[in-house]
XYZ file of C-alpha atoms in Angstrom:
224
model
C 86.815 104.471 98.605
C 89.133 101.740 99.861
C 87.031 100.853 102.897
C 83.276 101.498 102.638
C 82.558 100.734 106.304
C 81.450 103.675 108.441
C 81.096 102.602 112.050
C 78.036 104.040 113.803
C 79.136 105.709 117.035
C 75.683 105.921 118.588
C 76.339 106.978 122.167
C 76.044 110.215 124.167
C 79.204 109.244 126.101
C 82.154 111.129 124.572
C 84.837 109.046 126.261
C 83.183 105.835 125.090
C 82.851 107.231 121.565
C 86.533 108.190 121.460
C 87.612 104.818 122.833
C 85.573 102.985 120.192
C 86.908 105.148 117.377
C 90.446 104.552 118.565
C 89.917 100.783 118.633
C 88.527 100.457 115.117
C 90.089 103.372 113.220
C 92.570 101.229 111.297
C 89.879 98.972 109.853
C 86.982 101.297 109.017
C 86.596 104.000 106.405
C 84.834 106.608 108.522
C 82.831 107.485 111.633
C 79.066 107.976 111.659
C 77.883 110.344 114.384
C 74.165 110.411 114.991
C 71.591 112.527 116.726
C 72.189 111.328 120.287
C 75.898 112.104 120.055
C 75.304 115.524 118.494
C 72.634 116.534 121.004
C 74.980 115.617 123.842
C 78.169 117.206 122.498
C 77.391 119.466 119.543
C 80.078 120.808 117.256
C 82.889 120.553 119.841
C 82.204 116.812 120.120
C 82.356 116.385 116.354
C 85.694 118.186 116.277
C 87.001 115.840 118.976
C 86.039 112.832 116.882
C 87.545 114.352 113.743
C 90.970 114.193 115.421
C 91.107 110.493 114.610
C 91.670 111.479 110.993
C 88.677 109.627 109.564
C 85.886 111.127 107.432
C 82.875 112.159 109.505
C 79.353 111.203 108.499
C 77.017 113.564 110.363
C 73.699 111.734 110.453
C 71.244 114.360 111.710
C 68.395 113.668 109.277
C 67.430 117.324 109.013
C 63.773 117.885 108.134
C 62.101 121.299 108.312
C 61.074 124.137 106.033
C 63.690 124.898 103.345
C 65.004 128.094 104.930
C 65.484 126.491 108.335
C 67.282 123.468 106.927
C 69.514 125.659 104.767
C 70.546 127.737 107.781
C 71.180 124.598 109.817
C 73.383 123.207 107.049
C 75.248 126.518 106.861
C 75.833 126.373 110.616
C 77.349 122.898 110.212
C 79.588 123.880 107.288
C 82.656 124.743 109.446
C 82.774 121.085 110.510
C 83.214 120.063 106.845
C 81.485 116.696 107.282
C 82.132 114.195 104.522
C 78.442 113.240 104.504
C 75.343 114.952 105.907
C 71.797 113.585 105.948
C 68.463 115.270 105.403
C 65.031 113.681 104.991
C 63.843 113.202 101.425
C 60.279 113.712 102.661
C 61.133 117.384 103.209
C 60.508 117.953 99.509
C 62.430 119.198 96.517
C 62.885 122.812 97.641
C 64.310 121.702 100.976
C 66.707 119.288 99.270
C 67.875 121.914 96.797
C 68.477 124.482 99.534
C 70.322 121.964 101.702
C 72.728 121.128 98.887
C 73.277 124.779 98.055
C 74.111 125.558 101.679
C 76.513 122.658 102.240
C 80.265 123.075 102.513
C 82.277 122.186 99.401
C 83.146 118.525 99.551
C 80.192 117.559 101.747
C 77.898 114.970 100.212
C 74.262 115.701 101.055
C 72.225 112.497 101.048
C 68.509 112.075 101.588
C 67.038 109.500 103.934
C 64.296 107.720 102.026
C 62.774 105.276 104.515
C 64.216 104.224 107.851
C 65.329 100.592 107.994
C 63.286 100.207 111.200
C 60.114 100.671 109.093
C 58.326 98.374 106.669
C 55.262 98.511 104.420
C 52.879 98.144 107.361
C 54.389 101.270 108.905
C 53.846 103.153 105.652
C 50.191 102.157 105.630
C 49.827 103.320 109.227
C 51.098 106.767 108.242
C 48.875 107.031 105.170
C 51.513 106.380 102.483
C 50.320 104.293 99.548
C 52.397 101.508 98.053
C 55.062 99.278 99.515
C 58.466 100.138 100.956
C 60.270 99.454 97.690
C 58.017 101.821 95.732
C 58.337 104.564 98.333
C 62.130 104.401 98.336
C 62.286 104.637 94.551
C 59.868 107.580 94.492
C 62.032 109.467 96.977
C 65.242 108.459 95.183
C 63.878 110.016 91.995
C 62.991 113.174 93.924
C 66.492 113.376 95.400
C 68.127 112.928 92.005
C 65.922 115.604 90.445
C 66.782 117.980 93.310
C 70.463 117.686 92.498
C 71.751 116.272 95.765
C 74.421 113.607 95.950
C 72.532 110.464 96.879
C 70.247 108.692 99.267
C 70.110 106.485 102.314
C 68.163 103.281 101.741
C 68.164 99.683 102.854
C 70.094 96.999 101.036
C 66.798 95.633 99.760
C 66.274 98.710 97.581
C 69.785 99.842 96.730
C 70.075 97.699 93.599
C 66.933 99.143 92.038
C 67.861 102.683 93.093
C 71.365 102.304 91.661
C 69.938 101.085 88.344
C 67.854 104.273 88.089
C 70.669 106.541 89.303
C 74.023 105.051 88.251
C 76.026 108.070 89.434
C 74.250 108.366 92.790
C 75.917 107.942 96.177
C 74.195 105.212 98.160
C 74.409 104.864 101.933
C 73.121 101.550 103.280
C 72.427 101.147 107.012
C 70.816 98.147 108.707
C 73.664 95.887 107.638
C 74.062 92.610 109.506
C 76.239 89.547 109.116
C 74.456 86.350 108.068
C 72.774 84.827 111.097
C 73.393 87.884 113.271
C 70.789 89.614 115.448
C 68.738 92.200 113.558
C 67.675 94.120 116.667
C 65.153 96.852 115.792
C 65.874 96.656 112.061
C 63.289 95.211 109.672
C 64.980 95.389 106.254
C 68.534 94.084 106.527
C 71.136 92.528 104.219
C 74.712 91.322 104.569
C 77.600 93.697 103.830
C 78.626 91.855 100.667
C 75.054 91.776 99.337
C 74.764 95.537 99.826
C 78.052 96.379 98.114
C 77.368 94.014 95.222
C 74.031 95.763 94.708
C 75.612 99.203 94.464
C 76.113 100.541 98.001
C 78.740 103.290 98.171
C 79.181 103.019 101.932
C 77.850 100.745 104.663
C 76.781 102.036 108.060
C 77.478 99.347 110.633
C 76.917 99.835 114.340
C 76.132 97.069 116.790
C 77.846 94.199 114.909
C 81.071 96.141 115.509
C 80.488 98.280 118.597
C 78.869 95.518 120.679
C 81.353 92.826 119.671
C 83.767 91.466 122.254
C 86.576 92.687 120.009
C 85.305 95.585 117.857
C 88.517 95.839 115.844
C 88.423 92.135 114.979
C 84.741 92.450 114.068
C 85.482 95.358 111.715
C 88.311 93.402 110.099
C 86.103 90.331 109.690
C 83.367 92.356 107.985
C 85.861 94.087 105.702
C 87.242 90.691 104.705
C 83.832 89.711 103.277
C 83.739 92.638 100.845
């Protein structure tokens, strides 16, 4: 992939989403559409965004019983997203069924641990071990289930890549050195993530909240 940057279009405002995509489309590799966009606009909204000619990463983080997730993935298949997320915590059967139901060409990747969480959050939810251990456990589960890859922070992607050399690794929570981390707890720079094995980088606010989003995207790409 020539440009690994997927810009996170996290807004329920369709006109704003289209304007942002139009501004940055020459200097990003794809568009990441999340839950708030999809809830607001559904499949018609995704089709509108696909008109910009960039791959679509549909970040819905599906998590339910295997049959329900499989049917949801089947319902999304006409959109032919380049990437679709499910939660690794849904278990092996759910992951297997999600992959089987996906459209040809869609990479199904499993979210291991949100970058807004850390080890203390794991403890609070009754999960033993630290964040690094949990991500690697779920990465192994995803690999064994036969899906394409995982979503993890840049702090874990190197170790996950070493265990799964052919995996597809999506790294969110990416920030430029010295930039605001916002609600993220486990962040790295774009270059650090790609050097460690990231396949694509999901970057939102450093681009979308910049005074000049296109210039921000170009500046980040220049560091890779």
